[in-house]
Amino acid sequence: MTITTDLFPGGKTKALTLSYDDAVTQDIKLVEIFNRYGIKCTFNLNAGLLKSGQDWTLKGVNISKLKVEELVALYKGHEVAIHSYTHPHLELLPKDQIIAEIYEDRKALEEWFQYPVRGMAFPFGTYNHEVLEVLKDLRIEYSRTVNSHESFQLPENYLEWDPTCHHANSKVMDLAKEFLESDEKYKLSLFYLWGHSYEFDVDNNWQLIEEFCNLVAKNPSIWYATNIEIIDYLKGIKTLSFSNNGNSVYNPAGISIWIS
């Protein structure tokens, strides 16, 4: 008997996940678009900056942090993840401050959202070996980089999770079409898009994310998932233990895993 675990939930071989940073007021419009199309996203928040409030201007566009009391209702159905407490370059900090930036952010987010916060995106996309060691010590399960690979590969190292591309990548729509047209029966494909919602105001191109969502949404071959759902599933696959004859399997992950 031949057994393959190269399937996502529902027997699908493709998955789509998104990640947007900083919890700014433009997220309100972005979430409305995602909800309308049935797209799931992970939002990476800086609790310290949210508590203090922050406004800045970029190319004439006002950018403001969301109010803490708005967060839970806004991000319902999506995932929130760590983006450090005050958004510093973590690799420039002494180890105790790296720990504090991650721990305090996670602590605040868990108090607000009332569930374990297990993922992260690196502020500025920068990190070093010491930052990675701290993430391991604090049992962070994944962290997103800003290093686009422009492909549909699965993450090899969950703590250095490279996305497919930023939404401003000139190839984004071509990559989306390639993703939809690909038909590899026994290979898992993942499209991972990231960015900042305020960039749509700055670049005056909200139609870009509308077009992207319209293209990829409601496709029966795609699993739409948050970052942590992807990680939990991939880890779950690796925990399966099959009998020699393939007639039975032990699944300790506590989630449904699809096989054929």
PDB file of C-alpha atoms in Angstrom:
ATOM      1  CA  MET A   1       0.000   0.000   0.000  1.00  0.00           C
ATOM      2  CA  THR A   2       1.286   3.469  -0.922  1.00  0.00           C
ATOM      3  CA  ILE A   3       0.364   6.292   1.455  1.00  0.00           C
ATOM      4  CA  THR A   4       0.843  10.007   0.795  1.00  0.00           C
ATOM      5  CA  THR A   5       0.425  12.870   3.242  1.00  0.00           C
ATOM      6  CA  ASP A   6       0.745  15.541   0.547  1.00  0.00           C
ATOM      7  CA  LEU A   7      -2.750  16.878   1.145  1.00  0.00           C
ATOM      8  CA  PHE A   8      -4.182  19.894   2.934  1.00  0.00           C
ATOM      9  CA  PRO A   9      -7.623  19.776   4.640  1.00  0.00           C
ATOM     10  CA  GLY A  10     -10.380  18.684   2.311  1.00  0.00           C
ATOM     11  CA  GLY A  11      -7.903  16.773   0.187  1.00  0.00           C
ATOM     12  CA  LYS A  12      -6.655  20.027  -1.369  1.00  0.00           C
ATOM     13  CA  THR A  13      -3.064  20.468  -2.533  1.00  0.00           C
ATOM     14  CA  LYS A  14      -2.981  24.295  -2.455  1.00  0.00           C
ATOM     15  CA  ALA A  15      -3.165  26.752   0.435  1.00  0.00           C
ATOM     16  CA  LEU A  16      -3.246  30.533   0.684  1.00  0.00           C
ATOM     17  CA  THR A  17      -2.187  32.585   3.690  1.00  0.00           C
ATOM     18  CA  LEU A  18      -1.564  36.303   4.228  1.00  0.00           C
ATOM     19  CA  SER A  19       0.248  38.430   6.790  1.00  0.00           C
ATOM     20  CA  TYR A  20      -0.146  42.180   7.444  1.00  0.00           C
ATOM     21  CA  ASP A  21       1.771  44.240   9.971  1.00  0.00           C
ATOM     22  CA  ASP A  22       1.390  47.090  12.457  1.00  0.00           C
ATOM     23  CA  ALA A  23      -2.376  47.285  13.277  1.00  0.00           C
ATOM     24  CA  VAL A  24      -3.137  50.614  11.617  1.00  0.00           C
ATOM     25  CA  THR A  25      -6.537  52.114  10.807  1.00  0.00           C
ATOM     26  CA  GLN A  26      -6.278  51.008   7.170  1.00  0.00           C
ATOM     27  CA  ASP A  27      -6.677  47.457   8.488  1.00  0.00           C
ATOM     28  CA  ILE A  28     -10.390  48.204   8.891  1.00  0.00           C
ATOM     29  CA  LYS A  29     -10.823  48.454   5.125  1.00  0.00           C
ATOM     30  CA  LEU A  30      -8.440  45.553   4.499  1.00  0.00           C
ATOM     31  CA  VAL A  31     -10.307  43.214   6.863  1.00  0.00           C
ATOM     32  CA  GLU A  32     -13.603  44.118   5.194  1.00  0.00           C
ATOM     33  CA  ILE A  33     -12.131  43.077   1.839  1.00  0.00           C
ATOM     34  CA  PHE A  34     -10.733  39.827   3.224  1.00  0.00           C
ATOM     35  CA  ASN A  35     -14.007  38.946   4.950  1.00  0.00           C
ATOM     36  CA  ARG A  36     -16.011  39.653   1.801  1.00  0.00           C
ATOM     37  CA  TYR A  37     -13.862  37.252  -0.208  1.00  0.00           C
ATOM     38  CA  GLY A  38     -13.419  34.617   2.509  1.00  0.00           C
ATOM     39  CA  ILE A  39      -9.669  35.203   2.795  1.00  0.00           C
ATOM     40  CA  LYS A  40      -7.883  34.514   6.091  1.00  0.00           C
ATOM     41  CA  CYS A  41      -4.999  36.645   7.327  1.00  0.00           C
ATOM     42  CA  THR A  42      -2.546  36.900  10.216  1.00  0.00           C
ATOM     43  CA  PHE A  43      -2.131  40.395  11.649  1.00  0.00           C
ATOM     44  CA  ASN A  44       1.103  41.219  13.471  1.00  0.00           C
ATOM     45  CA  LEU A  45       0.664  43.734  16.310  1.00  0.00           C
ATOM     46  CA  ASN A  46       2.919  45.913  18.483  1.00  0.00           C
ATOM     47  CA  ALA A  47       1.100  46.079  21.820  1.00  0.00           C
ATOM     48  CA  GLY A  48       3.329  48.809  23.270  1.00  0.00           C
ATOM     49  CA  LEU A  49       2.715  51.152  20.344  1.00  0.00           C
ATOM     50  CA  LEU A  50      -0.991  50.359  20.382  1.00  0.00           C
ATOM     51  CA  LYS A  51      -1.200  51.302  24.046  1.00  0.00           C
ATOM     52  CA  SER A  52       0.608  54.590  23.554  1.00  0.00           C
ATOM     53  CA  GLY A  53      -1.030  55.490  20.251  1.00  0.00           C
ATOM     54  CA  GLN A  54       0.995  56.615  17.290  1.00  0.00           C
ATOM     55  CA  ASP A  55       0.455  58.790  14.233  1.00  0.00           C
ATOM     56  CA  TRP A  56       2.811  59.498  11.386  1.00  0.00           C
ATOM     57  CA  THR A  57       2.672  60.757   7.837  1.00  0.00           C
ATOM     58  CA  LEU A  58       4.100  59.044   4.777  1.00  0.00           C
ATOM     59  CA  LYS A  59       3.942  60.745   1.383  1.00  0.00           C
ATOM     60  CA  GLY A  60       1.119  62.935   2.628  1.00  0.00           C
ATOM     61  CA  VAL A  61      -0.948  60.028   3.977  1.00  0.00           C
ATOM     62  CA  ASN A  62      -1.861  60.001   7.670  1.00  0.00           C
ATOM     63  CA  ILE A  63      -1.230  56.674   9.366  1.00  0.00           C
ATOM     64  CA  SER A  64      -2.650  55.961  12.823  1.00  0.00           C
ATOM     65  CA  LYS A  65      -2.608  52.973  15.125  1.00  0.00           C
ATOM     66  CA  LEU A  66      -5.912  51.306  15.889  1.00  0.00           C
ATOM     67  CA  LYS A  67      -7.477  51.769  19.322  1.00  0.00           C
ATOM     68  CA  VAL A  68      -7.058  48.802  21.632  1.00  0.00           C
ATOM     69  CA  GLU A  69     -10.820  48.491  22.110  1.00  0.00           C
ATOM     70  CA  GLU A  70     -11.263  47.994  18.338  1.00  0.00           C
ATOM     71  CA  LEU A  71      -8.916  45.053  17.969  1.00  0.00           C
ATOM     72  CA  VAL A  72     -10.856  42.002  19.124  1.00  0.00           C
ATOM     73  CA  ALA A  73     -13.948  42.654  17.012  1.00  0.00           C
ATOM     74  CA  LEU A  74     -11.941  43.708  13.965  1.00  0.00           C
ATOM     75  CA  TYR A  75      -9.661  40.672  13.801  1.00  0.00           C
ATOM     76  CA  LYS A  76     -12.323  38.071  14.647  1.00  0.00           C
ATOM     77  CA  GLY A  77     -11.892  35.048  12.387  1.00  0.00           C
ATOM     78  CA  HIS A  78      -8.273  35.918  11.662  1.00  0.00           C
ATOM     79  CA  GLU A  79      -5.076  35.410  13.694  1.00  0.00           C
ATOM     80  CA  VAL A  80      -3.056  37.930  15.656  1.00  0.00           C
ATOM     81  CA  ALA A  81       0.668  37.416  16.141  1.00  0.00           C
ATOM     82  CA  ILE A  82       3.668  39.086  17.770  1.00  0.00           C
ATOM     83  CA  HIS A  83       5.489  41.931  16.051  1.00  0.00           C
ATOM     84  CA  SER A  84       7.483  42.948  19.174  1.00  0.00           C
ATOM     85  CA  TYR A  85       6.292  45.372  21.849  1.00  0.00           C
ATOM     86  CA  THR A  86       7.769  48.593  20.386  1.00  0.00           C
ATOM     87  CA  HIS A  87       9.031  47.527  16.906  1.00  0.00           C
ATOM     88  CA  PRO A  88      12.820  47.879  17.349  1.00  0.00           C
ATOM     89  CA  HIS A  89      15.577  46.177  15.389  1.00  0.00           C
ATOM     90  CA  LEU A  90      15.739  43.134  17.647  1.00  0.00           C
ATOM     91  CA  GLU A  91      19.236  42.106  16.531  1.00  0.00           C
ATOM     92  CA  LEU A  92      20.630  45.373  17.931  1.00  0.00           C
ATOM     93  CA  LEU A  93      19.309  44.751  21.455  1.00  0.00           C
ATOM     94  CA  PRO A  94      20.906  42.898  24.371  1.00  0.00           C
ATOM     95  CA  LYS A  95      19.355  39.525  25.014  1.00  0.00           C
ATOM     96  CA  ASP A  96      17.243  40.588  28.008  1.00  0.00           C
ATOM     97  CA  GLN A  97      15.604  43.326  25.916  1.00  0.00           C
ATOM     98  CA  ILE A  98      14.930  40.915  23.046  1.00  0.00           C
ATOM     99  CA  ILE A  99      13.152  38.669  25.532  1.00  0.00           C
ATOM    100  CA  ALA A 100      11.169  41.586  26.960  1.00  0.00           C
ATOM    101  CA  GLU A 101      10.077  42.821  23.506  1.00  0.00           C
ATOM    102  CA  ILE A 102       8.667  39.445  22.566  1.00  0.00           C
ATOM    103  CA  TYR A 103       7.344  38.389  25.974  1.00  0.00           C
ATOM    104  CA  GLU A 104       5.550  41.667  26.741  1.00  0.00           C
ATOM    105  CA  ASP A 105       3.957  41.805  23.308  1.00  0.00           C
ATOM    106  CA  ARG A 106       2.713  38.243  23.617  1.00  0.00           C
ATOM    107  CA  LYS A 107       1.448  38.838  27.146  1.00  0.00           C
ATOM    108  CA  ALA A 108      -0.614  41.876  26.134  1.00  0.00           C
ATOM    109  CA  LEU A 109      -2.039  40.244  23.021  1.00  0.00           C
ATOM    110  CA  GLU A 110      -3.097  37.170  24.980  1.00  0.00           C
ATOM    111  CA  GLU A 111      -4.809  39.358  27.573  1.00  0.00           C
ATOM    112  CA  TRP A 112      -6.739  41.159  24.843  1.00  0.00           C
ATOM    113  CA  PHE A 113      -7.634  38.205  22.622  1.00  0.00           C
ATOM    114  CA  GLN A 114      -7.865  35.408  25.209  1.00  0.00           C
ATOM    115  CA  TYR A 115      -6.030  32.720  23.270  1.00  0.00           C
ATOM    116  CA  PRO A 116      -2.403  31.568  23.041  1.00  0.00           C
ATOM    117  CA  VAL A 117      -0.418  33.762  20.637  1.00  0.00           C
ATOM    118  CA  ARG A 118       2.197  31.516  19.077  1.00  0.00           C
ATOM    119  CA  GLY A 119       3.507  33.218  15.944  1.00  0.00           C
ATOM    120  CA  MET A 120       5.425  36.324  14.971  1.00  0.00           C
ATOM    121  CA  ALA A 121       6.759  38.563  12.194  1.00  0.00           C
ATOM    122  CA  PHE A 122      10.185  40.156  12.597  1.00  0.00           C
ATOM    123  CA  PRO A 123      10.002  43.961  12.975  1.00  0.00           C
ATOM    124  CA  PHE A 124      11.756  45.489   9.950  1.00  0.00           C
ATOM    125  CA  GLY A 125      12.311  41.898   8.818  1.00  0.00           C
ATOM    126  CA  THR A 126      15.700  41.844  10.579  1.00  0.00           C
ATOM    127  CA  TYR A 127      17.105  39.297  13.030  1.00  0.00           C
ATOM    128  CA  ASN A 128      20.209  37.322  13.921  1.00  0.00           C
ATOM    129  CA  HIS A 129      21.138  34.012  15.542  1.00  0.00           C
ATOM    130  CA  GLU A 130      20.545  35.328  19.071  1.00  0.00           C
ATOM    131  CA  VAL A 131      17.016  36.465  18.149  1.00  0.00           C
ATOM    132  CA  LEU A 132      16.279  33.002  16.767  1.00  0.00           C
ATOM    133  CA  GLU A 133      17.549  31.375  19.956  1.00  0.00           C
ATOM    134  CA  VAL A 134      15.272  33.606  22.033  1.00  0.00           C
ATOM    135  CA  LEU A 135      12.294  32.598  19.884  1.00  0.00           C
ATOM    136  CA  LYS A 136      13.092  28.947  20.532  1.00  0.00           C
ATOM    137  CA  ASP A 137      13.414  29.568  24.272  1.00  0.00           C
ATOM    138  CA  LEU A 138      10.072  31.392  24.349  1.00  0.00           C
ATOM    139  CA  ARG A 139       8.442  28.611  22.295  1.00  0.00           C
ATOM    140  CA  ILE A 140       7.410  30.836  19.419  1.00  0.00           C
ATOM    141  CA  GLU A 141       6.302  28.452  16.694  1.00  0.00           C
ATOM    142  CA  TYR A 142       6.975  30.515  13.572  1.00  0.00           C
ATOM    143  CA  SER A 143       8.227  33.903  12.466  1.00  0.00           C
ATOM    144  CA  ARG A 144       7.798  35.559   9.074  1.00  0.00           C
ATOM    145  CA  THR A 145      10.664  37.251   7.266  1.00  0.00           C
ATOM    146  CA  VAL A 146      10.469  39.799   4.426  1.00  0.00           C
ATOM    147  CA  ASN A 147      12.560  37.648   2.053  1.00  0.00           C
ATOM    148  CA  SER A 148      10.348  36.849  -0.927  1.00  0.00           C
ATOM    149  CA  HIS A 149      11.115  33.639  -2.843  1.00  0.00           C
ATOM    150  CA  GLU A 150       8.432  34.163  -5.537  1.00  0.00           C
ATOM    151  CA  SER A 151       7.432  30.507  -5.429  1.00  0.00           C
ATOM    152  CA  PHE A 152       4.945  28.253  -3.659  1.00  0.00           C
ATOM    153  CA  GLN A 153       7.249  26.246  -1.431  1.00  0.00           C
ATOM    154  CA  LEU A 154       6.517  25.236   2.129  1.00  0.00           C
ATOM    155  CA  PRO A 155       8.665  26.690   4.927  1.00  0.00           C
ATOM    156  CA  GLU A 156      11.783  24.677   5.705  1.00  0.00           C
ATOM    157  CA  ASN A 157      12.520  26.529   8.946  1.00  0.00           C
ATOM    158  CA  TYR A 158       9.355  27.760  10.650  1.00  0.00           C
ATOM    159  CA  LEU A 159      11.280  30.462  12.536  1.00  0.00           C
ATOM    160  CA  GLU A 160      12.577  31.884   9.242  1.00  0.00           C
ATOM    161  CA  TRP A 161       9.417  31.633   7.163  1.00  0.00           C
ATOM    162  CA  ASP A 162       9.967  33.370   3.833  1.00  0.00           C
ATOM    163  CA  PRO A 163       6.792  34.540   2.041  1.00  0.00           C
ATOM    164  CA  THR A 164       5.989  34.205  -1.642  1.00  0.00           C
ATOM    165  CA  CYS A 165       6.034  37.975  -2.147  1.00  0.00           C
ATOM    166  CA  HIS A 166       4.975  41.405  -0.955  1.00  0.00           C
ATOM    167  CA  HIS A 167       1.740  42.677  -2.498  1.00  0.00           C
ATOM    168  CA  ALA A 168       3.689  45.451  -4.275  1.00  0.00           C
ATOM    169  CA  ASN A 169       5.822  42.912  -6.131  1.00  0.00           C
ATOM    170  CA  SER A 170       5.419  43.579  -9.853  1.00  0.00           C
ATOM    171  CA  LYS A 171       4.914  39.831 -10.413  1.00  0.00           C
ATOM    172  CA  VAL A 172       2.155  39.364  -7.832  1.00  0.00           C
ATOM    173  CA  MET A 173      -0.747  38.836 -10.234  1.00  0.00           C
ATOM    174  CA  ASP A 174       1.324  36.650 -12.566  1.00  0.00           C
ATOM    175  CA  LEU A 175       2.382  34.561  -9.570  1.00  0.00           C
ATOM    176  CA  ALA A 176      -1.250  34.260  -8.462  1.00  0.00           C
ATOM    177  CA  LYS A 177      -2.274  33.036 -11.917  1.00  0.00           C
ATOM    178  CA  GLU A 178       0.614  30.564 -11.971  1.00  0.00           C
ATOM    179  CA  PHE A 179      -0.457  29.320  -8.542  1.00  0.00           C
ATOM    180  CA  LEU A 180      -4.028  28.769  -9.734  1.00  0.00           C
ATOM    181  CA  GLU A 181      -2.966  27.017 -12.925  1.00  0.00           C
ATOM    182  CA  SER A 182      -0.424  24.692 -11.319  1.00  0.00           C
ATOM    183  CA  ASP A 183      -1.620  21.099 -11.123  1.00  0.00           C
ATOM    184  CA  GLU A 184       0.863  18.922  -9.288  1.00  0.00           C
ATOM    185  CA  LYS A 185      -1.206  16.095  -7.846  1.00  0.00           C
ATOM    186  CA  TYR A 186       1.122  15.038  -5.027  1.00  0.00           C
ATOM    187  CA  LYS A 187       2.912  18.246  -4.075  1.00  0.00           C
ATOM    188  CA  LEU A 188       1.678  20.816  -1.575  1.00  0.00           C
ATOM    189  CA  SER A 189       1.741  24.417  -2.840  1.00  0.00           C
ATOM    190  CA  LEU A 190       1.504  27.502  -0.624  1.00  0.00           C
ATOM    191  CA  PHE A 191       1.009  31.124  -1.698  1.00  0.00           C
ATOM    192  CA  TYR A 192       2.031  33.527   1.093  1.00  0.00           C
ATOM    193  CA  LEU A 193       1.345  37.260   0.585  1.00  0.00           C
ATOM    194  CA  TRP A 194       2.405  39.980   3.027  1.00  0.00           C
ATOM    195  CA  GLY A 195       2.462  43.751   3.433  1.00  0.00           C
ATOM    196  CA  HIS A 196       1.127  46.766   5.350  1.00  0.00           C
ATOM    197  CA  SER A 197      -2.404  48.023   4.759  1.00  0.00           C
ATOM    198  CA  TYR A 198      -1.334  51.693   4.869  1.00  0.00           C
ATOM    199  CA  GLU A 199       0.703  51.058   1.715  1.00  0.00           C
ATOM    200  CA  PHE A 200      -2.536  50.857  -0.285  1.00  0.00           C
ATOM    201  CA  ASP A 201      -3.315  54.456   0.698  1.00  0.00           C
ATOM    202  CA  VAL A 202       0.253  55.611   0.148  1.00  0.00           C
ATOM    203  CA  ASP A 203       0.420  54.002  -3.300  1.00  0.00           C
ATOM    204  CA  ASN A 204      -3.253  54.689  -4.096  1.00  0.00           C
ATOM    205  CA  ASN A 205      -3.782  51.112  -5.253  1.00  0.00           C
ATOM    206  CA  TRP A 206      -6.507  49.486  -3.169  1.00  0.00           C
ATOM    207  CA  GLN A 207      -7.738  47.964  -6.413  1.00  0.00           C
ATOM    208  CA  LEU A 208      -4.649  45.727  -6.347  1.00  0.00           C
ATOM    209  CA  ILE A 209      -5.727  43.779  -3.271  1.00  0.00           C
ATOM    210  CA  GLU A 210      -9.326  43.718  -4.541  1.00  0.00           C
ATOM    211  CA  GLU A 211      -8.150  42.208  -7.826  1.00  0.00           C
ATOM    212  CA  PHE A 212      -5.890  39.724  -6.046  1.00  0.00           C
ATOM    213  CA  CYS A 213      -8.659  38.547  -3.704  1.00  0.00           C
ATOM    214  CA  ASN A 214     -11.190  38.361  -6.522  1.00  0.00           C
ATOM    215  CA  LEU A 215      -8.780  36.185  -8.521  1.00  0.00           C
ATOM    216  CA  VAL A 216      -7.870  33.700  -5.785  1.00  0.00           C
ATOM    217  CA  ALA A 217     -11.070  33.633  -3.681  1.00  0.00           C
ATOM    218  CA  LYS A 218     -13.661  30.856  -3.416  1.00  0.00           C
ATOM    219  CA  ASN A 219     -11.590  28.354  -5.334  1.00  0.00           C
ATOM    220  CA  PRO A 220     -12.437  24.741  -4.415  1.00  0.00           C
ATOM    221  CA  SER A 221      -8.812  23.672  -4.849  1.00  0.00           C
ATOM    222  CA  ILE A 222      -7.464  26.120  -2.227  1.00  0.00           C
ATOM    223  CA  TRP A 223      -7.390  25.939   1.564  1.00  0.00           C
ATOM    224  CA  TYR A 224      -7.651  29.472   3.011  1.00  0.00           C
ATOM    225  CA  ALA A 225      -5.807  29.541   6.323  1.00  0.00           C
ATOM    226  CA  THR A 226      -4.039  31.722   8.861  1.00  0.00           C
ATOM    227  CA  ASN A 227      -0.304  31.345   9.444  1.00  0.00           C
ATOM    228  CA  ILE A 228      -0.750  29.273  12.603  1.00  0.00           C
ATOM    229  CA  GLU A 229      -3.260  26.963  10.913  1.00  0.00           C
ATOM    230  CA  ILE A 230      -0.673  26.227   8.231  1.00  0.00           C
ATOM    231  CA  ILE A 231       2.037  25.546  10.817  1.00  0.00           C
ATOM    232  CA  ASP A 232      -0.203  23.361  12.988  1.00  0.00           C
ATOM    233  CA  TYR A 233      -1.181  21.272   9.982  1.00  0.00           C
ATOM    234  CA  LEU A 234       2.371  20.825   8.687  1.00  0.00           C
ATOM    235  CA  LYS A 235       3.548  19.830  12.157  1.00  0.00           C
ATOM    236  CA  GLY A 236       0.577  17.486  12.473  1.00  0.00           C
ATOM    237  CA  ILE A 237       1.561  15.667   9.288  1.00  0.00           C
ATOM    238  CA  LYS A 238       5.027  15.007  10.717  1.00  0.00           C
ATOM    239  CA  THR A 239       3.635  13.478  13.917  1.00  0.00           C
ATOM    240  CA  LEU A 240       1.699  10.716  12.130  1.00  0.00           C
ATOM    241  CA  SER A 241       2.967   7.223  12.894  1.00  0.00           C
ATOM    242  CA  PHE A 242       1.875   4.445  10.499  1.00  0.00           C
ATOM    243  CA  SER A 243       1.915   0.693  11.071  1.00  0.00           C
ATOM    244  CA  ASN A 244       4.200  -1.287   8.782  1.00  0.00           C
ATOM    245  CA  ASN A 245       1.307  -2.621   6.712  1.00  0.00           C
ATOM    246  CA  GLY A 246      -0.308   0.832   6.466  1.00  0.00           C
ATOM    247  CA  ASN A 247      -3.608  -0.385   7.923  1.00  0.00           C
ATOM    248  CA  SER A 248      -3.499   1.856  10.984  1.00  0.00           C
ATOM    249  CA  VAL A 249      -2.116   5.218  11.981  1.00  0.00           C
ATOM    250  CA  TYR A 250      -1.558   7.043  15.262  1.00  0.00           C
ATOM    251  CA  ASN A 251      -2.331  10.781  15.094  1.00  0.00           C
ATOM    252  CA  PRO A 252      -1.275  12.623  18.282  1.00  0.00           C
ATOM    253  CA  ALA A 253      -1.775  16.129  16.860  1.00  0.00           C
ATOM    254  CA  GLY A 254      -5.405  16.503  17.869  1.00  0.00           C
ATOM    255  CA  ILE A 255      -6.423  17.802  14.419  1.00  0.00           C
ATOM    256  CA  SER A 256      -7.731  16.055  11.321  1.00  0.00           C
ATOM    257  CA  ILE A 257      -4.988  15.151   8.854  1.00  0.00           C
ATOM    258  CA  TRP A 258      -5.805  14.177   5.255  1.00  0.00           C
ATOM    259  CA  ILE A 259      -3.986  11.257   3.626  1.00  0.00           C
ATOM    260  CA  SER A 260      -4.500   9.097   0.564  1.00  0.00           C
TER     261      SER A 260
END
